[in-house]
PDB file of C-alpha atoms in Angstrom:
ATOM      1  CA  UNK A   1      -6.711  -6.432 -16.042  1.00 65.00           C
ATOM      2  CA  UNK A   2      -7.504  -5.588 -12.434  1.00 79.00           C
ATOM      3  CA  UNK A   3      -7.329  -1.813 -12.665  1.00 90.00           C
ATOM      4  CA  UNK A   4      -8.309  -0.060  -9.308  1.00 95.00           C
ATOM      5  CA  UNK A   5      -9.231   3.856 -10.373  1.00 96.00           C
ATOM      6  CA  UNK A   6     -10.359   6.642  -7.754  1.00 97.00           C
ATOM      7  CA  UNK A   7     -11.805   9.951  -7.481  1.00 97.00           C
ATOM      8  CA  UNK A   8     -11.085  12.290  -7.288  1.00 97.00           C
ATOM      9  CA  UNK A   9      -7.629  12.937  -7.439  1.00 96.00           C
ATOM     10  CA  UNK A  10      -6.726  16.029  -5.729  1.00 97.00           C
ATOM     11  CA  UNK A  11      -9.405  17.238  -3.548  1.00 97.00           C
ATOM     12  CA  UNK A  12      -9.040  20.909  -1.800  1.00 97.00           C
ATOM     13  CA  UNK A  13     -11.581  21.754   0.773  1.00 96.00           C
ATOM     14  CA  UNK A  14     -12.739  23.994   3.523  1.00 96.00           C
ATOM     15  CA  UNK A  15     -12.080  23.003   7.556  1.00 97.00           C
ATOM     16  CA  UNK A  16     -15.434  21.732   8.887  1.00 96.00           C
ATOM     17  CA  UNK A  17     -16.596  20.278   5.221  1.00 97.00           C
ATOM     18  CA  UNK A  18     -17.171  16.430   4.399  1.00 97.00           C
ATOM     19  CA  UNK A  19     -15.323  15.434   1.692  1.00 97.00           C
ATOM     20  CA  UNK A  20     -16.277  11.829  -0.517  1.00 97.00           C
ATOM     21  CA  UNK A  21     -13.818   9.448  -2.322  1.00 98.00           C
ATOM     22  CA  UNK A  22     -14.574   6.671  -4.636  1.00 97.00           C
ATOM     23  CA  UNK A  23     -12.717   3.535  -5.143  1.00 96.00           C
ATOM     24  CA  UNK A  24     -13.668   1.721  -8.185  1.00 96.00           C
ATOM     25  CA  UNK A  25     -12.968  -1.243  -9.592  1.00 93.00           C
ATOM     26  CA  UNK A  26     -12.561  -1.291 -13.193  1.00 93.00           C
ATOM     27  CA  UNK A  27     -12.398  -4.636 -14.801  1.00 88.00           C
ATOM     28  CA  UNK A  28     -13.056  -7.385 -12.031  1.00 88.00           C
ATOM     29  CA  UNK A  29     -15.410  -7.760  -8.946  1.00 89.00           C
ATOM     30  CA  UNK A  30     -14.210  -6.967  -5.734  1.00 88.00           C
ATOM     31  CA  UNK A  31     -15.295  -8.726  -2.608  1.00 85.00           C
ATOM     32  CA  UNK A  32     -12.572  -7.108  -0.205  1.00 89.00           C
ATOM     33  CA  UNK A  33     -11.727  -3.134  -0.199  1.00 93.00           C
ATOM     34  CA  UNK A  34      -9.301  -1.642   1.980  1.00 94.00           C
ATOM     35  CA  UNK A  35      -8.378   2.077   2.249  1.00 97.00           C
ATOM     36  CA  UNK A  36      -4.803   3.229   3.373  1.00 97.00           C
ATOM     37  CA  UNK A  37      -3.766   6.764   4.538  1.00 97.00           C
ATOM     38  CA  UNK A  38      -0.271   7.819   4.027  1.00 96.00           C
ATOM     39  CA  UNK A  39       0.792  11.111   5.606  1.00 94.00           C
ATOM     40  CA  UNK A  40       4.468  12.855   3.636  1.00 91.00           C
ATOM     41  CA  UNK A  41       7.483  10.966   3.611  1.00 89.00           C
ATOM     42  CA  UNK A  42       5.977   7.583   5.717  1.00 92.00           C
ATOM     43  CA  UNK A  43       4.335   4.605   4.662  1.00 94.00           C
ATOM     44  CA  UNK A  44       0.916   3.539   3.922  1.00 95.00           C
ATOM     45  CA  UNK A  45      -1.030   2.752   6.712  1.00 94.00           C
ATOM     46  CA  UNK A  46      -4.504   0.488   7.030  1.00 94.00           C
ATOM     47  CA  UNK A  47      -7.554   2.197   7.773  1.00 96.00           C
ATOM     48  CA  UNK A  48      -9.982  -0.247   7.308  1.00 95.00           C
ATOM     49  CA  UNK A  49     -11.300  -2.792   5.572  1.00 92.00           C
ATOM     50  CA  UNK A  50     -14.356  -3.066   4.141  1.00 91.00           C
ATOM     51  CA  UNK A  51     -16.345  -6.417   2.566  1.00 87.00           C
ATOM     52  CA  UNK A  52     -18.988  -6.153   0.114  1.00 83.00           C
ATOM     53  CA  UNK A  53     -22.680  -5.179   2.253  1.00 82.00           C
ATOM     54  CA  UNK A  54     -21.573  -5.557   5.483  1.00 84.00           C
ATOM     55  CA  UNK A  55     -19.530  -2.622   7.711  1.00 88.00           C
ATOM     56  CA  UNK A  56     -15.983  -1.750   7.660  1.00 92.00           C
ATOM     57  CA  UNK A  57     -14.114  -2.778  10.137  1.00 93.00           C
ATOM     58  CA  UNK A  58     -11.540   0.024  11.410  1.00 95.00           C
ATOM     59  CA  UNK A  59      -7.614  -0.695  12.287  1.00 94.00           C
ATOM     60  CA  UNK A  60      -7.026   0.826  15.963  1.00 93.00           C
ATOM     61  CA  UNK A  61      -7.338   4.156  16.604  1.00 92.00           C
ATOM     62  CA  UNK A  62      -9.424   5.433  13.444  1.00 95.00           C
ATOM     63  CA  UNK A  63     -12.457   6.637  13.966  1.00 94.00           C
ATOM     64  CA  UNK A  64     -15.164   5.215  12.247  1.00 93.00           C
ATOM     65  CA  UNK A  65     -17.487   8.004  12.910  1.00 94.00           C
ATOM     66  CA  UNK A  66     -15.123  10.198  11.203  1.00 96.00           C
ATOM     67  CA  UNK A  67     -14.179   8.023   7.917  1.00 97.00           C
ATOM     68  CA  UNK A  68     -17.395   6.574   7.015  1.00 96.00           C
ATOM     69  CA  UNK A  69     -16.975   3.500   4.331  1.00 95.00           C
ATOM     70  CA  UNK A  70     -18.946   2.547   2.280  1.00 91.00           C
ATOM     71  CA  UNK A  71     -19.465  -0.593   0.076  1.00 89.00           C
ATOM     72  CA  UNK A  72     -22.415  -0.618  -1.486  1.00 83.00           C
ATOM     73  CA  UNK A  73     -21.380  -3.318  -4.729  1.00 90.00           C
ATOM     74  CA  UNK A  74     -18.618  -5.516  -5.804  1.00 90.00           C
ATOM     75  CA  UNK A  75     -17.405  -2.249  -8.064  1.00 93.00           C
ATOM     76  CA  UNK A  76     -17.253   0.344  -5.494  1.00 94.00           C
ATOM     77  CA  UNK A  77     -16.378   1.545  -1.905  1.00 95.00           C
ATOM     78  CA  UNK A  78     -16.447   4.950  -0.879  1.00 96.00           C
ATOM     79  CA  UNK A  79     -14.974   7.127   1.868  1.00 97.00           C
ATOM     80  CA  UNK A  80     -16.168  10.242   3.438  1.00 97.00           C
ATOM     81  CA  UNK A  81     -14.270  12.571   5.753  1.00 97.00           C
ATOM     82  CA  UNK A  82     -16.428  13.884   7.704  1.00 97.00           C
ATOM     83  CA  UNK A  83     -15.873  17.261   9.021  1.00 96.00           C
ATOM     84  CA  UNK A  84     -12.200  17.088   8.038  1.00 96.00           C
ATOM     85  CA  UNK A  85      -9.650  19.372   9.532  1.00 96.00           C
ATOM     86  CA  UNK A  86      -6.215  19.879   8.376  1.00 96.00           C
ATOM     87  CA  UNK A  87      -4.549  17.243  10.604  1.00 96.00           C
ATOM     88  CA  UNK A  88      -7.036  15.169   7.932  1.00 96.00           C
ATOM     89  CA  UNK A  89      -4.723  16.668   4.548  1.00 97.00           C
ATOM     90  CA  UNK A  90      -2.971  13.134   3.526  1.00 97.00           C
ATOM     91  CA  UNK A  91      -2.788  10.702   0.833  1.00 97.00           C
ATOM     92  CA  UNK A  92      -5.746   8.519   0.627  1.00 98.00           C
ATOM     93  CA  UNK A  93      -5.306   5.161  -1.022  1.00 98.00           C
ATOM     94  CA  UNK A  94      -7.451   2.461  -1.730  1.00 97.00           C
ATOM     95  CA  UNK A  95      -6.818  -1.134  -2.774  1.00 95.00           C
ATOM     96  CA  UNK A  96      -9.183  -4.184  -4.003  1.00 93.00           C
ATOM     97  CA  UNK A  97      -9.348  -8.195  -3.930  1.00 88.00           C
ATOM     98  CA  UNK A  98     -11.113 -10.092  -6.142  1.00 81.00           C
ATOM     99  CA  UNK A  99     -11.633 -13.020  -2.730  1.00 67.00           C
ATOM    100  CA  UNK A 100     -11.137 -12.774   0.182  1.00 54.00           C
ATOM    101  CA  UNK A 101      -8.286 -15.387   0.714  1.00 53.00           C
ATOM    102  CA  UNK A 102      -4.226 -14.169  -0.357  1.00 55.00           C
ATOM    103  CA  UNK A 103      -5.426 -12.682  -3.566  1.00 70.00           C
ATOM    104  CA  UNK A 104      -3.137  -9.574  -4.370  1.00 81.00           C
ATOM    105  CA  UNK A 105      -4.463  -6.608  -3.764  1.00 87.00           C
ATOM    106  CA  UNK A 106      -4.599  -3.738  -6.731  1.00 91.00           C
ATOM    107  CA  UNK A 107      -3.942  -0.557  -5.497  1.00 94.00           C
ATOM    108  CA  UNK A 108      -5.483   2.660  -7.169  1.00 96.00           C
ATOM    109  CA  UNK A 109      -3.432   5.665  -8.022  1.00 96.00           C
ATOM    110  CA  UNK A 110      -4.560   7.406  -4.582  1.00 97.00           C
ATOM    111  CA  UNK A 111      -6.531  10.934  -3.986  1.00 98.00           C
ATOM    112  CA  UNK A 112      -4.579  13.712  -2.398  1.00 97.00           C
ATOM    113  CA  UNK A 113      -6.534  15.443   0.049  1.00 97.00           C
ATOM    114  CA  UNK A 114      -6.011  18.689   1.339  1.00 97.00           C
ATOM    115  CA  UNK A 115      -8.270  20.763   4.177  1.00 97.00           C
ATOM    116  CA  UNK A 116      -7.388  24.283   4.463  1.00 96.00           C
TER     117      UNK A 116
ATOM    118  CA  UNK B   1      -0.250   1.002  13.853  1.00 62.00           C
ATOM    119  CA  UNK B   2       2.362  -2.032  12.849  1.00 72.00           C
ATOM    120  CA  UNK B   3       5.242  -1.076  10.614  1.00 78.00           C
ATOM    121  CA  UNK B   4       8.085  -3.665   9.086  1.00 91.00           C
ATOM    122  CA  UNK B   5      11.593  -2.196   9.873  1.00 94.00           C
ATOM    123  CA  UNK B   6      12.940  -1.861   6.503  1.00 96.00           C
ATOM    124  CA  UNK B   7      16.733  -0.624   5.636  1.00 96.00           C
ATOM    125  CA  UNK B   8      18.250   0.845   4.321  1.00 97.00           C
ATOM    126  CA  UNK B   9      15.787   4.227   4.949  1.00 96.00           C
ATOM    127  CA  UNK B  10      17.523   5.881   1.611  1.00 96.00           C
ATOM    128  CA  UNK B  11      19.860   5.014  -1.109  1.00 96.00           C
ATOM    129  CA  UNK B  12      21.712   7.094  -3.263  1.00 96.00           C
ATOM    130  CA  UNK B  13      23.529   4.874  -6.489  1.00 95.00           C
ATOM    131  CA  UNK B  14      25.342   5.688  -9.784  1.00 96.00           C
ATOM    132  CA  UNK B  15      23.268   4.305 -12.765  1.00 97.00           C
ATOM    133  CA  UNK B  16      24.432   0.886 -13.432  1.00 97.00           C
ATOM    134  CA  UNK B  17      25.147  -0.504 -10.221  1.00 97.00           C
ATOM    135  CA  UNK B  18      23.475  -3.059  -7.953  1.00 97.00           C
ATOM    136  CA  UNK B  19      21.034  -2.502  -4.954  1.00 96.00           C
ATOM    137  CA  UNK B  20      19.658  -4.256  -2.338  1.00 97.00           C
ATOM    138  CA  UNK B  21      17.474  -3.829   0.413  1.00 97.00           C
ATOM    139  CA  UNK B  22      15.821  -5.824   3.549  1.00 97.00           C
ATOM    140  CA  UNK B  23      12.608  -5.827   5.526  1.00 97.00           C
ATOM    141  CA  UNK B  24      11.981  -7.498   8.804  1.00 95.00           C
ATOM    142  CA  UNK B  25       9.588  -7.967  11.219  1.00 94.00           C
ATOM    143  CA  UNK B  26       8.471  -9.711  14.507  1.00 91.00           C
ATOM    144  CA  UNK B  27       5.747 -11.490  12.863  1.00 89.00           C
ATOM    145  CA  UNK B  28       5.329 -14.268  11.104  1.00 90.00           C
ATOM    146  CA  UNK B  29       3.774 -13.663   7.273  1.00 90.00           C
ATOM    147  CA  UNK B  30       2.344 -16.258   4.886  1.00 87.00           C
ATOM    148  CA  UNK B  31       3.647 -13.520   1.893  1.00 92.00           C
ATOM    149  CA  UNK B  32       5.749 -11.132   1.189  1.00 94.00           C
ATOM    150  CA  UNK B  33       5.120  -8.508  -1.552  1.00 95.00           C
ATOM    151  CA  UNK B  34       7.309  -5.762  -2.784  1.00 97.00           C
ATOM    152  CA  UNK B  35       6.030  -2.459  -3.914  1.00 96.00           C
ATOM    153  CA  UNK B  36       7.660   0.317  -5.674  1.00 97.00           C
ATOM    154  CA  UNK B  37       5.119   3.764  -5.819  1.00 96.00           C
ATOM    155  CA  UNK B  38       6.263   7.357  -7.597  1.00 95.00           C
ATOM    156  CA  UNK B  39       5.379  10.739  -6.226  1.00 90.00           C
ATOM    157  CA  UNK B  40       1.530  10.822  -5.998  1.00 91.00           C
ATOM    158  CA  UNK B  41       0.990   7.871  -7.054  1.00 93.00           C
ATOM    159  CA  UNK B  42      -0.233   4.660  -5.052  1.00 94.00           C
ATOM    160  CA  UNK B  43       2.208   1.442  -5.038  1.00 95.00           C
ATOM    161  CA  UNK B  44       2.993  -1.084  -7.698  1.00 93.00           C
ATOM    162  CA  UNK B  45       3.331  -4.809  -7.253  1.00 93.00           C
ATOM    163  CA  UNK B  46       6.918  -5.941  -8.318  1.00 95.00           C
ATOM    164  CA  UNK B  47       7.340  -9.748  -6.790  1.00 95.00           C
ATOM    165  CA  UNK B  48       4.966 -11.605  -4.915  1.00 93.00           C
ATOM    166  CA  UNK B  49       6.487 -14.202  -2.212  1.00 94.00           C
ATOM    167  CA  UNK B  50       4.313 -17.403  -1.189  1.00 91.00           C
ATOM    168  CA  UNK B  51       6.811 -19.538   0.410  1.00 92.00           C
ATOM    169  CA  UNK B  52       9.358 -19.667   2.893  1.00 93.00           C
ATOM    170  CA  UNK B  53      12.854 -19.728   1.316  1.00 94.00           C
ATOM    171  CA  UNK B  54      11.316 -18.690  -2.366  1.00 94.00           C
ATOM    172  CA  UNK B  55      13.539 -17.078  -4.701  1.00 96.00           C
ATOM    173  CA  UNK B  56      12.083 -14.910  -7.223  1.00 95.00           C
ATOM    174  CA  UNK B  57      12.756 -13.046 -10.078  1.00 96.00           C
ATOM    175  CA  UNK B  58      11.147 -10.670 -12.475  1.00 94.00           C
ATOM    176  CA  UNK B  59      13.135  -8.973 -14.877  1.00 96.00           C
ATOM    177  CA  UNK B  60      16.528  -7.107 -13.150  1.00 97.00           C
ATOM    178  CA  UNK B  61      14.728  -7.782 -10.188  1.00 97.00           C
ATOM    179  CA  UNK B  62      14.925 -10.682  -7.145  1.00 98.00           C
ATOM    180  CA  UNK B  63      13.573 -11.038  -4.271  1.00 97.00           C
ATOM    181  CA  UNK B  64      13.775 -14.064  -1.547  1.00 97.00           C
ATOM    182  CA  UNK B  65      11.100 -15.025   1.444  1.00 95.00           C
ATOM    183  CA  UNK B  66      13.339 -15.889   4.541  1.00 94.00           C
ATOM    184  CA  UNK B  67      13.139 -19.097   6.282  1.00 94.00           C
ATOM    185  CA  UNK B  68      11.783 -17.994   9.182  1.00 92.00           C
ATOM    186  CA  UNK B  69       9.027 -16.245   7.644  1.00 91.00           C
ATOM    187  CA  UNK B  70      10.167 -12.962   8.864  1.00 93.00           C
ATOM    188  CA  UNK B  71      12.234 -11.469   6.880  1.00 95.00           C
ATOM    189  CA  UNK B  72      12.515 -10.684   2.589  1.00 97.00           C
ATOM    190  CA  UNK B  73      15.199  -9.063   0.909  1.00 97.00           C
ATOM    191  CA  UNK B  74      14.862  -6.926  -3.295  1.00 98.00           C
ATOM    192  CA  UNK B  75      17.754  -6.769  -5.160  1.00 98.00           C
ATOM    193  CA  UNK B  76      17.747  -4.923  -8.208  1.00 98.00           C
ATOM    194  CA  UNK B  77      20.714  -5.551 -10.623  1.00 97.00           C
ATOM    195  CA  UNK B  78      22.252  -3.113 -13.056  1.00 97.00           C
ATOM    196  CA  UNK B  79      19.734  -0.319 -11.982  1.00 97.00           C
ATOM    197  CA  UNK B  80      18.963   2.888 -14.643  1.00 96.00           C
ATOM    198  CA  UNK B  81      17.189   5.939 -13.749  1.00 95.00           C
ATOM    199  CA  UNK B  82      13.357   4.962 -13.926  1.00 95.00           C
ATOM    200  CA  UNK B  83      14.295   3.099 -11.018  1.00 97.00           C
ATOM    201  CA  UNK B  84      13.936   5.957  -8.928  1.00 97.00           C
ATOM    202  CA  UNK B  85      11.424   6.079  -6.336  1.00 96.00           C
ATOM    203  CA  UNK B  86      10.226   4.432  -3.224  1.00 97.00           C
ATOM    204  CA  UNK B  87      10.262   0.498  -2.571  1.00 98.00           C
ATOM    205  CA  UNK B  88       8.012  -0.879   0.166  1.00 97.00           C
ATOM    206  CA  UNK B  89       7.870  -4.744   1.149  1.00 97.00           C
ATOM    207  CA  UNK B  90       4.716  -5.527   3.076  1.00 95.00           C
ATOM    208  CA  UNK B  91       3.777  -8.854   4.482  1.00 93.00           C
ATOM    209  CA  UNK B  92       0.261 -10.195   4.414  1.00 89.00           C
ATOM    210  CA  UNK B  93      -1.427 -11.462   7.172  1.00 83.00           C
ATOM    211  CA  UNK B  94      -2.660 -14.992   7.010  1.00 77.00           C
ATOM    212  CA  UNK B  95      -5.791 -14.696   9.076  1.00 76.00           C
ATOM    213  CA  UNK B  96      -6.793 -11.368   7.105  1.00 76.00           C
ATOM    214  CA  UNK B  97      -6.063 -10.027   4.340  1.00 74.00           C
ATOM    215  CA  UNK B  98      -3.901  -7.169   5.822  1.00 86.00           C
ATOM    216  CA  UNK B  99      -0.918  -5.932   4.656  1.00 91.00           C
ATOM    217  CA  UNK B 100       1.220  -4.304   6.841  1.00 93.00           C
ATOM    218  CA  UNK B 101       3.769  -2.384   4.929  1.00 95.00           C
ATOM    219  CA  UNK B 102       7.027  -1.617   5.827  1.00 95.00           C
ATOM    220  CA  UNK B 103       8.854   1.768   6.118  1.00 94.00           C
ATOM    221  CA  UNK B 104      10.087   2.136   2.802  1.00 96.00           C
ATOM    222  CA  UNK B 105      13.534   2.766   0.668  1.00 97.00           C
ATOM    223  CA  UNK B 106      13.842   5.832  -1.426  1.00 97.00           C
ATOM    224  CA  UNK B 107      16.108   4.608  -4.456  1.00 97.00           C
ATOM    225  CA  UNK B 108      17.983   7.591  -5.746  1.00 97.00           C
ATOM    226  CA  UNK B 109      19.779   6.948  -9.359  1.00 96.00           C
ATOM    227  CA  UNK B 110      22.514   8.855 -10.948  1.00 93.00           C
ATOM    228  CA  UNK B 111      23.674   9.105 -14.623  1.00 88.00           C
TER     229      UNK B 111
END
């Protein structure tokens, strides 16, 4: 159990264009959803974290009017780039609790974006 | 953003023999995790550590929580080749549920 999916998995996609990516949930409820970035070679870094119906809250120095989150139900958060440029091209990687308290978090097989 | 110094940054090993790497950090962390993720993929709990001073095992692999909460160390015994690939420890803050992940150790086996 706890399988974490997203889509898509490789996304290409013009400079200037707003790119979406879901993070599902498979088998299990999640109350918590973060979403990491991970540029090549370096480690994952936080981006935010989002909670069920309320608004993400954004790590330091990420702009939230550029990654909008979204986390509509306990099954699904979603992140849009919004008029990405290619300093934007990285690894995006989401992760999901089932509470909010020390539970591990399941990590889904990450979408590699690319902005030409 | 924060990073846990982790070392060594690479390792390159003959099939068969013993590893071991070591995170630490400035902070103080409830738990330690270790992660190991493969080219394009996103990471893969190995060990979860809840106390300070835990040992751990699962399988070839061990990990301990320090005492002083900031500091872990993986050892993987007898590695093989699907050992390959990158191992990241993160530690989880209590407050939050952050993790903060450290910089990572690209295992590199040989036949």
């Amino acid at each position: 159990g706890a399988v974490v999916s997203q889509h898509p998995s490789r996304v290409i996609c013009k400079s200037g264009t707003s790119v979406k990516i879901e993070c599902r949930s498979l088998d299990f409820q999640a109350t918590t959803m973060f979403w990491y970035r991970q540029f090549p070679k370096q480690s994952l870094m936080l981006m935010a974290t989002s909670n069920e119906g309320s608004k993400a809250t954004y790590e330091q120095g990420v702009e939230k009017d550029k990654f909008l989150i979204n986390h509509a139900s306990l099954t699904l958060s979603t992140l849009t780039v919004t008029s990405a440029h290619p300093e934007d091209s990285s690894f995006y990687i989401c992760s999901a609790t089932r509470t909010s308290r020390t539970d591990t978090q399941y990590f889904g097989p990450g979408t590699r974006l690319t902005v030409l | 953003g924060q990073q846990l110094n982790q070392s060594p940054q690479s390792m390159f090993i003959q099939e068969g023999e013993d590893v071991s790497m070591n995170c630490t950090s400035s902070s103080i962390f409830n738990t330690w995790l270790w992660y190991k993720q493969d080219p394009g993929e996103g990471p893969v709990l190995l060990i979860a550590l809840y106390k300070a001073g835990e040992l751990t095992s699962n399988g070839r692999l061990t990990a301990q929580f320090g005492i002083t909460r900031k500091d872990s160390f993986l050892n993987i015994s007898a590695s093989i080749p699907s050992d390959v690939g990158i191992y990241f420890c993160a530690g989880q803050e209590y407050n939050t549920d952050k993790l903060i992940f450290g910089t990572g150790t690209r295992l590199q086996v040989f036949p």
